[in-house]
PDB file of C-alpha atoms in Angstrom:
ATOM      1  CA  ALA X   1      -8.928 -58.760 -21.463  1.00  0.00           C
ATOM      2  CA  ARG X   2     -11.173 -57.868 -18.545  1.00  0.00           C
ATOM      3  CA  ALA X   3      -8.219 -58.201 -16.173  1.00  0.00           C
ATOM      4  CA  ARG X   4      -6.194 -55.754 -18.262  1.00  0.00           C
ATOM      5  CA  LEU X   5      -9.113 -53.343 -18.382  1.00  0.00           C
ATOM      6  CA  SER X   6      -9.441 -53.576 -14.605  1.00  0.00           C
ATOM      7  CA  GLU X   7      -5.719 -52.758 -14.248  1.00  0.00           C
ATOM      8  CA  ILE X   8      -6.162 -49.744 -16.508  1.00  0.00           C
ATOM      9  CA  SER X   9      -9.135 -48.613 -14.436  1.00  0.00           C
ATOM     10  CA  GLU X  10      -7.070 -48.941 -11.250  1.00  0.00           C
ATOM     11  CA  LEU X  11      -4.265 -46.990 -12.930  1.00  0.00           C
ATOM     12  CA  PHE X  12      -6.610 -44.126 -13.743  1.00  0.00           C
ATOM     13  CA  GLU X  13      -8.012 -44.257 -10.237  1.00  0.00           C
ATOM     14  CA  PHE X  14      -4.447 -43.874  -8.931  1.00  0.00           C
ATOM     15  CA  VAL X  15      -3.842 -40.965 -11.300  1.00  0.00           C
ATOM     16  CA  SER X  16      -7.085 -39.334 -10.182  1.00  0.00           C
ATOM     17  CA  GLY X  17      -6.129 -39.791  -6.523  1.00  0.00           C
ATOM     18  CA  SER X  18      -2.672 -38.327  -7.145  1.00  0.00           C
ATOM     19  CA  VAL X  19      -4.213 -35.346  -8.877  1.00  0.00           C
ATOM     20  CA  ASP X  20      -6.498 -34.800  -5.890  1.00  0.00           C
ATOM     21  CA  GLU X  21      -3.455 -34.727  -3.590  1.00  0.00           C
ATOM     22  CA  ILE X  22      -1.750 -32.180  -5.819  1.00  0.00           C
ATOM     23  CA  LEU X  23      -4.896 -30.073  -5.891  1.00  0.00           C
ATOM     24  CA  GLU X  24      -4.937 -29.943  -2.102  1.00  0.00           C
ATOM     25  CA  THR X  25      -1.503 -28.302  -2.121  1.00  0.00           C
ATOM     26  CA  SER X  26      -2.097 -25.988  -5.103  1.00  0.00           C
ATOM     27  CA  PRO X  27      -5.542 -24.540  -5.879  1.00  0.00           C
ATOM     28  CA  GLU X  28      -4.275 -23.385  -9.254  1.00  0.00           C
ATOM     29  CA  LEU X  29      -4.374 -26.982 -10.538  1.00  0.00           C
ATOM     30  CA  PHE X  30      -8.144 -26.878 -10.945  1.00  0.00           C
ATOM     31  CA  LYS X  31      -7.938 -27.291 -14.696  1.00  0.00           C
ATOM     32  CA  VAL X  32      -5.696 -30.316 -14.308  1.00  0.00           C
ATOM     33  CA  ARG X  33      -8.168 -31.851 -11.898  1.00  0.00           C
ATOM     34  CA  GLU X  34     -10.964 -31.326 -14.388  1.00  0.00           C
ATOM     35  CA  SER X  35      -8.921 -32.927 -17.166  1.00  0.00           C
ATOM     36  CA  ALA X  36      -8.014 -35.869 -14.953  1.00  0.00           C
ATOM     37  CA  GLY X  37     -11.665 -36.320 -14.045  1.00  0.00           C
ATOM     38  CA  ASN X  38     -12.604 -36.323 -17.699  1.00  0.00           C
ATOM     39  CA  ILE X  39      -9.905 -38.892 -18.397  1.00  0.00           C
ATOM     40  CA  PHE X  40     -11.151 -41.088 -15.572  1.00  0.00           C
ATOM     41  CA  ASN X  41     -14.751 -40.839 -16.755  1.00  0.00           C
ATOM     42  CA  LEU X  42     -13.700 -41.645 -20.295  1.00  0.00           C
ATOM     43  CA  SER X  43     -11.682 -44.627 -19.106  1.00  0.00           C
ATOM     44  CA  GLN X  44     -14.709 -45.930 -17.223  1.00  0.00           C
ATOM     45  CA  THR X  45     -16.790 -45.559 -20.374  1.00  0.00           C
ATOM     46  CA  LEU X  46     -14.169 -47.380 -22.416  1.00  0.00           C
ATOM     47  CA  LEU X  47     -13.973 -50.086 -19.758  1.00  0.00           C
ATOM     48  CA  ASP X  48     -17.727 -50.617 -19.899  1.00  0.00           C
ATOM     49  CA  GLU X  49     -17.757 -50.693 -23.685  1.00  0.00           C
ATOM     50  CA  ALA X  50     -14.842 -53.125 -23.766  1.00  0.00           C
ATOM     51  CA  SER X  51     -16.577 -55.353 -21.231  1.00  0.00           C
ATOM     52  CA  HIS X  52     -19.712 -55.407 -23.378  1.00  0.00           C
ATOM     53  CA  LEU X  53     -17.566 -56.129 -26.412  1.00  0.00           C
ATOM     54  CA  ALA X  54     -15.771 -58.990 -24.675  1.00  0.00           C
ATOM     55  CA  THR X  55     -19.095 -60.448 -23.519  1.00  0.00           C
ATOM     56  CA  ALA X  56     -20.455 -60.253 -27.044  1.00  0.00           C
ATOM     57  CA  PHE X  57     -17.376 -62.017 -28.398  1.00  0.00           C
ATOM     58  CA  GLU X  58     -17.692 -64.736 -25.755  1.00  0.00           C
ATOM     59  CA  ASN X  59     -21.328 -65.273 -26.711  1.00  0.00           C
ATOM     60  CA  LEU X  60     -20.395 -65.451 -30.360  1.00  0.00           C
ATOM     61  CA  ALA X  61     -17.544 -67.830 -29.575  1.00  0.00           C
ATOM     62  CA  GLY X  62     -19.941 -70.175 -27.755  1.00  0.00           C
ATOM     63  CA  GLY X  63     -22.104 -70.551 -30.901  1.00  0.00           C
ATOM     64  CA  ARG X  64     -19.519 -70.238 -33.650  1.00  0.00           C
ATOM     65  CA  SER X  65     -16.104 -71.763 -33.042  1.00  0.00           C
ATOM     66  CA  VAL X  66     -14.828 -70.481 -36.400  1.00  0.00           C
ATOM     67  CA  ASN X  67     -15.096 -66.869 -35.284  1.00  0.00           C
ATOM     68  CA  THR X  68     -13.433 -67.415 -31.897  1.00  0.00           C
ATOM     69  CA  ILE X  69      -9.975 -66.365 -33.068  1.00  0.00           C
ATOM     70  CA  GLY X  70     -11.373 -63.362 -34.892  1.00  0.00           C
ATOM     71  CA  GLY X  71     -13.273 -62.316 -31.789  1.00  0.00           C
ATOM     72  CA  TYR X  72     -10.168 -62.521 -29.645  1.00  0.00           C
ATOM     73  CA  VAL X  73      -8.231 -60.560 -32.230  1.00  0.00           C
ATOM     74  CA  LEU X  74     -10.854 -57.828 -32.273  1.00  0.00           C
ATOM     75  CA  GLY X  75     -10.955 -57.826 -28.478  1.00  0.00           C
ATOM     76  CA  LEU X  76      -7.166 -57.560 -28.338  1.00  0.00           C
ATOM     77  CA  LEU X  77      -7.230 -54.690 -30.808  1.00  0.00           C
ATOM     78  CA  ALA X  78      -9.886 -52.937 -28.730  1.00  0.00           C
ATOM     79  CA  LEU X  79      -7.798 -53.489 -25.590  1.00  0.00           C
ATOM     80  CA  MET X  80      -4.684 -52.122 -27.277  1.00  0.00           C
ATOM     81  CA  SER X  81      -6.660 -49.114 -28.461  1.00  0.00           C
ATOM     82  CA  ILE X  82      -7.883 -48.465 -24.931  1.00  0.00           C
ATOM     83  CA  ILE X  83      -4.355 -48.814 -23.538  1.00  0.00           C
ATOM     84  CA  LEU X  84      -3.004 -46.468 -26.203  1.00  0.00           C
ATOM     85  CA  ILE X  85      -5.699 -43.892 -25.483  1.00  0.00           C
ATOM     86  CA  GLY X  86      -5.010 -44.227 -21.758  1.00  0.00           C
ATOM     87  CA  LEU X  87      -1.267 -43.707 -22.253  1.00  0.00           C
ATOM     88  CA  VAL X  88      -1.904 -40.633 -24.370  1.00  0.00           C
ATOM     89  CA  MET X  89      -4.227 -39.227 -21.742  1.00  0.00           C
ATOM     90  CA  VAL X  90      -1.771 -39.977 -18.943  1.00  0.00           C
ATOM     91  CA  ARG X  91       1.017 -38.302 -20.906  1.00  0.00           C
ATOM     92  CA  GLU X  92      -1.197 -35.263 -21.524  1.00  0.00           C
ATOM     93  CA  THR X  93      -2.073 -35.128 -17.839  1.00  0.00           C
ATOM     94  CA  ASN X  94       1.606 -35.324 -16.873  1.00  0.00           C
ATOM     95  CA  ARG X  95       2.390 -32.551 -19.340  1.00  0.00           C
ATOM     96  CA  GLN X  96      -0.301 -30.339 -17.868  1.00  0.00           C
ATOM     97  CA  LEU X  97       0.927 -31.111 -14.359  1.00  0.00           C
ATOM     98  CA  HIS X  98       4.477 -30.214 -15.363  1.00  0.00           C
ATOM     99  CA  GLU X  99       3.389 -26.963 -16.997  1.00  0.00           C
ATOM    100  CA  THR X 100       1.259 -26.038 -14.001  1.00  0.00           C
ATOM    101  CA  ALA X 101       4.113 -26.827 -11.600  1.00  0.00           C
ATOM    102  CA  GLN X 102       6.461 -24.644 -13.651  1.00  0.00           C
ATOM    103  CA  LYS X 103       3.891 -21.853 -13.684  1.00  0.00           C
ATOM    104  CA  ASN X 104       3.465 -22.114  -9.916  1.00  0.00           C
ATOM    105  CA  GLU X 105       7.222 -22.004  -9.432  1.00  0.00           C
ATOM    106  CA  ARG X 106       7.504 -18.922 -11.648  1.00  0.00           C
ATOM    107  CA  ASN X 107       4.683 -17.256  -9.736  1.00  0.00           C
ATOM    108  CA  GLN X 108       6.296 -18.065  -6.384  1.00  0.00           C
ATOM    109  CA  ASN X 109       9.647 -16.712  -7.574  1.00  0.00           C
ATOM    110  CA  ALA X 110       7.948 -13.558  -8.843  1.00  0.00           C
ATOM    111  CA  ILE X 111       6.178 -13.079  -5.509  1.00  0.00           C
ATOM    112  CA  MET X 112       9.385 -13.593  -3.511  1.00  0.00           C
ATOM    113  CA  ARG X 113      11.269 -11.184  -5.777  1.00  0.00           C
ATOM    114  CA  LEU X 114       8.558  -8.557  -5.366  1.00  0.00           C
ATOM    115  CA  LEU X 115       8.536  -8.998  -1.576  1.00  0.00           C
ATOM    116  CA  ASP X 116      12.321  -8.663  -1.450  1.00  0.00           C
ATOM    117  CA  GLU X 117      12.199  -5.466  -3.515  1.00  0.00           C
ATOM    118  CA  ILE X 118       9.553  -3.766  -1.375  1.00  0.00           C
ATOM    119  CA  GLU X 119      10.901  -4.983   1.971  1.00  0.00           C
ATOM    120  CA  ASP X 120      12.517  -1.607   2.725  1.00  0.00           C
ATOM    121  CA  LEU X 121       9.229   0.140   1.960  1.00  0.00           C
ATOM    122  CA  ALA X 122       7.897  -1.034   5.328  1.00  0.00           C
ATOM    123  CA  ASP X 123      10.756   0.903   6.984  1.00  0.00           C
ATOM    124  CA  GLY X 124       9.738   4.118   5.208  1.00  0.00           C
ATOM    125  CA  ASP X 125      12.235   3.947   2.337  1.00  0.00           C
ATOM    126  CA  LEU X 126      10.446   5.723  -0.520  1.00  0.00           C
ATOM    127  CA  THR X 127      13.335   5.163  -2.949  1.00  0.00           C
ATOM    128  CA  VAL X 128      12.134   1.600  -3.515  1.00  0.00           C
ATOM    129  CA  THR X 129      11.280   0.661  -7.096  1.00  0.00           C
ATOM    130  CA  ALA X 130       9.643  -2.675  -7.913  1.00  0.00           C
ATOM    131  CA  SER X 131      10.596  -4.440 -11.145  1.00  0.00           C
ATOM    132  CA  VAL X 132       7.736  -4.518 -13.647  1.00  0.00           C
ATOM    133  CA  THR X 133       7.945  -7.863 -15.430  1.00  0.00           C
ATOM    134  CA  GLU X 134       5.674  -9.945 -17.626  1.00  0.00           C
ATOM    135  CA  ASP X 135       4.766 -12.139 -14.655  1.00  0.00           C
ATOM    136  CA  PHE X 136       1.387 -11.801 -13.007  1.00  0.00           C
ATOM    137  CA  THR X 137       3.088  -9.615 -10.366  1.00  0.00           C
ATOM    138  CA  GLY X 138       3.950  -7.026 -13.025  1.00  0.00           C
ATOM    139  CA  THR X 139       0.641  -5.206 -12.603  1.00  0.00           C
ATOM    140  CA  ILE X 140       1.041  -5.271  -8.822  1.00  0.00           C
ATOM    141  CA  ALA X 141       4.590  -3.887  -9.099  1.00  0.00           C
ATOM    142  CA  ASP X 142       3.387  -1.122 -11.417  1.00  0.00           C
ATOM    143  CA  SER X 143       0.662  -0.159  -8.941  1.00  0.00           C
ATOM    144  CA  ILE X 144       3.169  -0.177  -6.070  1.00  0.00           C
ATOM    145  CA  ASN X 145       5.550   2.074  -8.020  1.00  0.00           C
ATOM    146  CA  TYR X 146       2.719   4.504  -8.762  1.00  0.00           C
ATOM    147  CA  SER X 147       1.696   4.574  -5.094  1.00  0.00           C
ATOM    148  CA  VAL X 148       5.296   5.142  -3.982  1.00  0.00           C
ATOM    149  CA  ASP X 149       5.636   8.015  -6.478  1.00  0.00           C
ATOM    150  CA  GLN X 150       2.493   9.599  -5.067  1.00  0.00           C
ATOM    151  CA  LEU X 151       3.839   9.171  -1.536  1.00  0.00           C
ATOM    152  CA  ARG X 152       7.142  10.777  -2.540  1.00  0.00           C
ATOM    153  CA  ASP X 153       5.295  13.772  -4.006  1.00  0.00           C
ATOM    154  CA  LEU X 154       3.129  14.021  -0.889  1.00  0.00           C
ATOM    155  CA  VAL X 155       6.132  13.902   1.450  1.00  0.00           C
ATOM    156  CA  ALA X 156       7.941  16.520  -0.656  1.00  0.00           C
ATOM    157  CA  THR X 157       4.882  18.785  -0.501  1.00  0.00           C
ATOM    158  CA  ILE X 158       4.603  18.293   3.261  1.00  0.00           C
ATOM    159  CA  ASN X 159       8.301  19.093   3.743  1.00  0.00           C
ATOM    160  CA  LEU X 160       8.003  22.213   1.575  1.00  0.00           C
ATOM    161  CA  THR X 161       4.912  23.380   3.446  1.00  0.00           C
ATOM    162  CA  ALA X 162       6.570  22.676   6.794  1.00  0.00           C
ATOM    163  CA  GLY X 163       9.587  24.748   5.732  1.00  0.00           C
ATOM    164  CA  GLN X 164       7.354  27.617   4.656  1.00  0.00           C
ATOM    165  CA  VAL X 165       5.421  27.469   7.917  1.00  0.00           C
ATOM    166  CA  ALA X 166       8.663  27.440   9.927  1.00  0.00           C
ATOM    167  CA  ALA X 167       9.941  30.470   7.995  1.00  0.00           C
ATOM    168  CA  ALA X 168       6.639  32.282   8.553  1.00  0.00           C
ATOM    169  CA  VAL X 169       6.770  31.477  12.269  1.00  0.00           C
ATOM    170  CA  GLN X 170      10.324  32.815  12.532  1.00  0.00           C
ATOM    171  CA  GLU X 171       9.322  35.973  10.677  1.00  0.00           C
ATOM    172  CA  THR X 172       6.313  36.413  12.950  1.00  0.00           C
ATOM    173  CA  GLN X 173       8.492  35.947  16.020  1.00  0.00           C
ATOM    174  CA  ALA X 174      10.963  38.536  14.725  1.00  0.00           C
ATOM    175  CA  THR X 175       8.128  40.991  14.049  1.00  0.00           C
ATOM    176  CA  ALA X 176       6.672  40.392  17.500  1.00  0.00           C
ATOM    177  CA  MET X 177      10.057  40.992  19.128  1.00  0.00           C
ATOM    178  CA  HIS X 178      10.491  44.196  17.125  1.00  0.00           C
ATOM    179  CA  LEU X 179       7.033  45.382  18.156  1.00  0.00           C
ATOM    180  CA  ALA X 180       7.785  44.522  21.775  1.00  0.00           C
ATOM    181  CA  GLN X 181      11.016  46.510  21.659  1.00  0.00           C
ATOM    182  CA  ALA X 182       9.242  49.437  19.999  1.00  0.00           C
ATOM    183  CA  SER X 183       6.500  49.327  22.610  1.00  0.00           C
ATOM    184  CA  GLU X 184       9.065  49.270  25.397  1.00  0.00           C
ATOM    185  CA  HIS X 185      10.890  52.245  23.853  1.00  0.00           C
ATOM    186  CA  GLN X 186       7.619  54.154  23.500  1.00  0.00           C
ATOM    187  CA  ALA X 187       6.739  53.369  27.104  1.00  0.00           C
ATOM    188  CA  GLN X 188      10.136  54.669  28.180  1.00  0.00           C
ATOM    189  CA  GLN X 189       9.636  57.852  26.150  1.00  0.00           C
ATOM    190  CA  ILE X 190       6.162  58.310  27.632  1.00  0.00           C
ATOM    191  CA  SER X 191       7.606  57.858  31.119  1.00  0.00           C
ATOM    192  CA  GLU X 192      10.326  60.420  30.403  1.00  0.00           C
ATOM    193  CA  ALA X 193       7.761  62.841  28.965  1.00  0.00           C
ATOM    194  CA  SER X 194       5.576  62.381  32.028  1.00  0.00           C
ATOM    195  CA  THR X 195       8.546  63.107  34.277  1.00  0.00           C
ATOM    196  CA  SER X 196       9.368  66.231  32.277  1.00  0.00           C
ATOM    197  CA  ILE X 197       5.764  67.396  32.461  1.00  0.00           C
ATOM    198  CA  ASN X 198       5.777  66.900  36.217  1.00  0.00           C
ATOM    199  CA  GLU X 199       9.006  68.873  36.523  1.00  0.00           C
ATOM    200  CA  MET X 200       7.562  71.649  34.356  1.00  0.00           C
ATOM    201  CA  ALA X 201       4.440  71.731  36.489  1.00  0.00           C
ATOM    202  CA  GLN X 202       6.550  72.027  39.606  1.00  0.00           C
ATOM    203  CA  SER X 203       8.557  74.820  37.986  1.00  0.00           C
ATOM    204  CA  ILE X 204       5.368  76.606  36.991  1.00  0.00           C
ATOM    205  CA  ASP X 205       4.072  76.286  40.516  1.00  0.00           C
ATOM    206  CA  GLN X 206       7.358  77.667  41.849  1.00  0.00           C
ATOM    207  CA  VAL X 207       7.262  80.575  39.405  1.00  0.00           C
ATOM    208  CA  SER X 208       3.661  81.237  40.312  1.00  0.00           C
ATOM    209  CA  ALA X 209       4.568  81.246  44.001  1.00  0.00           C
ATOM    210  CA  ASN X 210       7.502  83.569  43.352  1.00  0.00           C
ATOM    211  CA  ALA X 211       5.270  85.866  41.318  1.00  0.00           C
ATOM    212  CA  ALA X 212       2.703  85.960  44.083  1.00  0.00           C
ATOM    213  CA  GLU X 213       5.399  86.744  46.605  1.00  0.00           C
ATOM    214  CA  SER X 214       6.834  89.454  44.363  1.00  0.00           C
ATOM    215  CA  SER X 215       3.381  90.940  43.938  1.00  0.00           C
ATOM    216  CA  ALA X 216       2.916  91.010  47.698  1.00  0.00           C
ATOM    217  CA  VAL X 217       6.287  92.700  48.159  1.00  0.00           C
ATOM    218  CA  ALA X 218       5.390  95.229  45.494  1.00  0.00           C
ATOM    219  CA  GLU X 219       2.099  95.958  47.157  1.00  0.00           C
ATOM    220  CA  ARG X 220       3.840  96.506  50.498  1.00  0.00           C
ATOM    221  CA  SER X 221       6.342  98.772  48.800  1.00  0.00           C
ATOM    222  CA  VAL X 222       3.545 100.808  47.284  1.00  0.00           C
ATOM    223  CA  GLU X 223       1.831 101.081  50.623  1.00  0.00           C
ATOM    224  CA  ILE X 224       5.052 102.201  52.295  1.00  0.00           C
ATOM    225  CA  ALA X 225       5.610 104.756  49.561  1.00  0.00           C
ATOM    226  CA  ASN X 226       2.106 106.074  49.910  1.00  0.00           C
ATOM    227  CA  LYS X 227       2.484 106.400  53.660  1.00  0.00           C
ATOM    228  CA  GLY X 228       5.779 108.230  53.134  1.00  0.00           C
ATOM    229  CA  ASN X 229       4.113 110.729  50.862  1.00  0.00           C
ATOM    230  CA  GLU X 230       1.375 111.329  53.366  1.00  0.00           C
ATOM    231  CA  VAL X 231       3.890 112.040  56.098  1.00  0.00           C
ATOM    232  CA  VAL X 232       5.692 114.561  53.919  1.00  0.00           C
TER     233      VAL X 232
END
């Protein structure tokens, strides 16, 4: 009986070691590790109790030969109970391991699918839409979609503003060119007016000179006439 109990203890030690190896590759198996540890601790307790029970039966068998068979029967029943409990616990542990492995696989598939869907986002493609599923990546996908929508609105606003600024710049350039042309035309008119004024001034000077000369001639004529009258 003790040999069988030792084998069961070694079996649970192997299971515990295997669980530790799995835990090293997947941190999400923490609950499985805890369950396996509880199973191992319980198996150790059962092993100790069975050892005490077997010792008690051996002591009883040494004093009472009539109860030897009954003691072995009870010990065998206790051993079978321990084995049955151990098998149930091992099966439960395997079930939890299988469920956790399936969950990890689903999570990995969900992550890969999400990465594939948002791959073009890194290249600036804002038409990307991530699939919102019931997996744990669903919330992440929803947040990504919201962020992409906000980016699309921001880019649209920037493009609209840039277009308005470009139109305003073109209008300002056209106005500046028109003002420049008007200024040039005004400068030309001012230059022409200045030339005309200069010509008029020259004409006035010429008229003034002619008038002065005419006045001098008239004065000489008057003097000549006066002298003629005196002679007569």
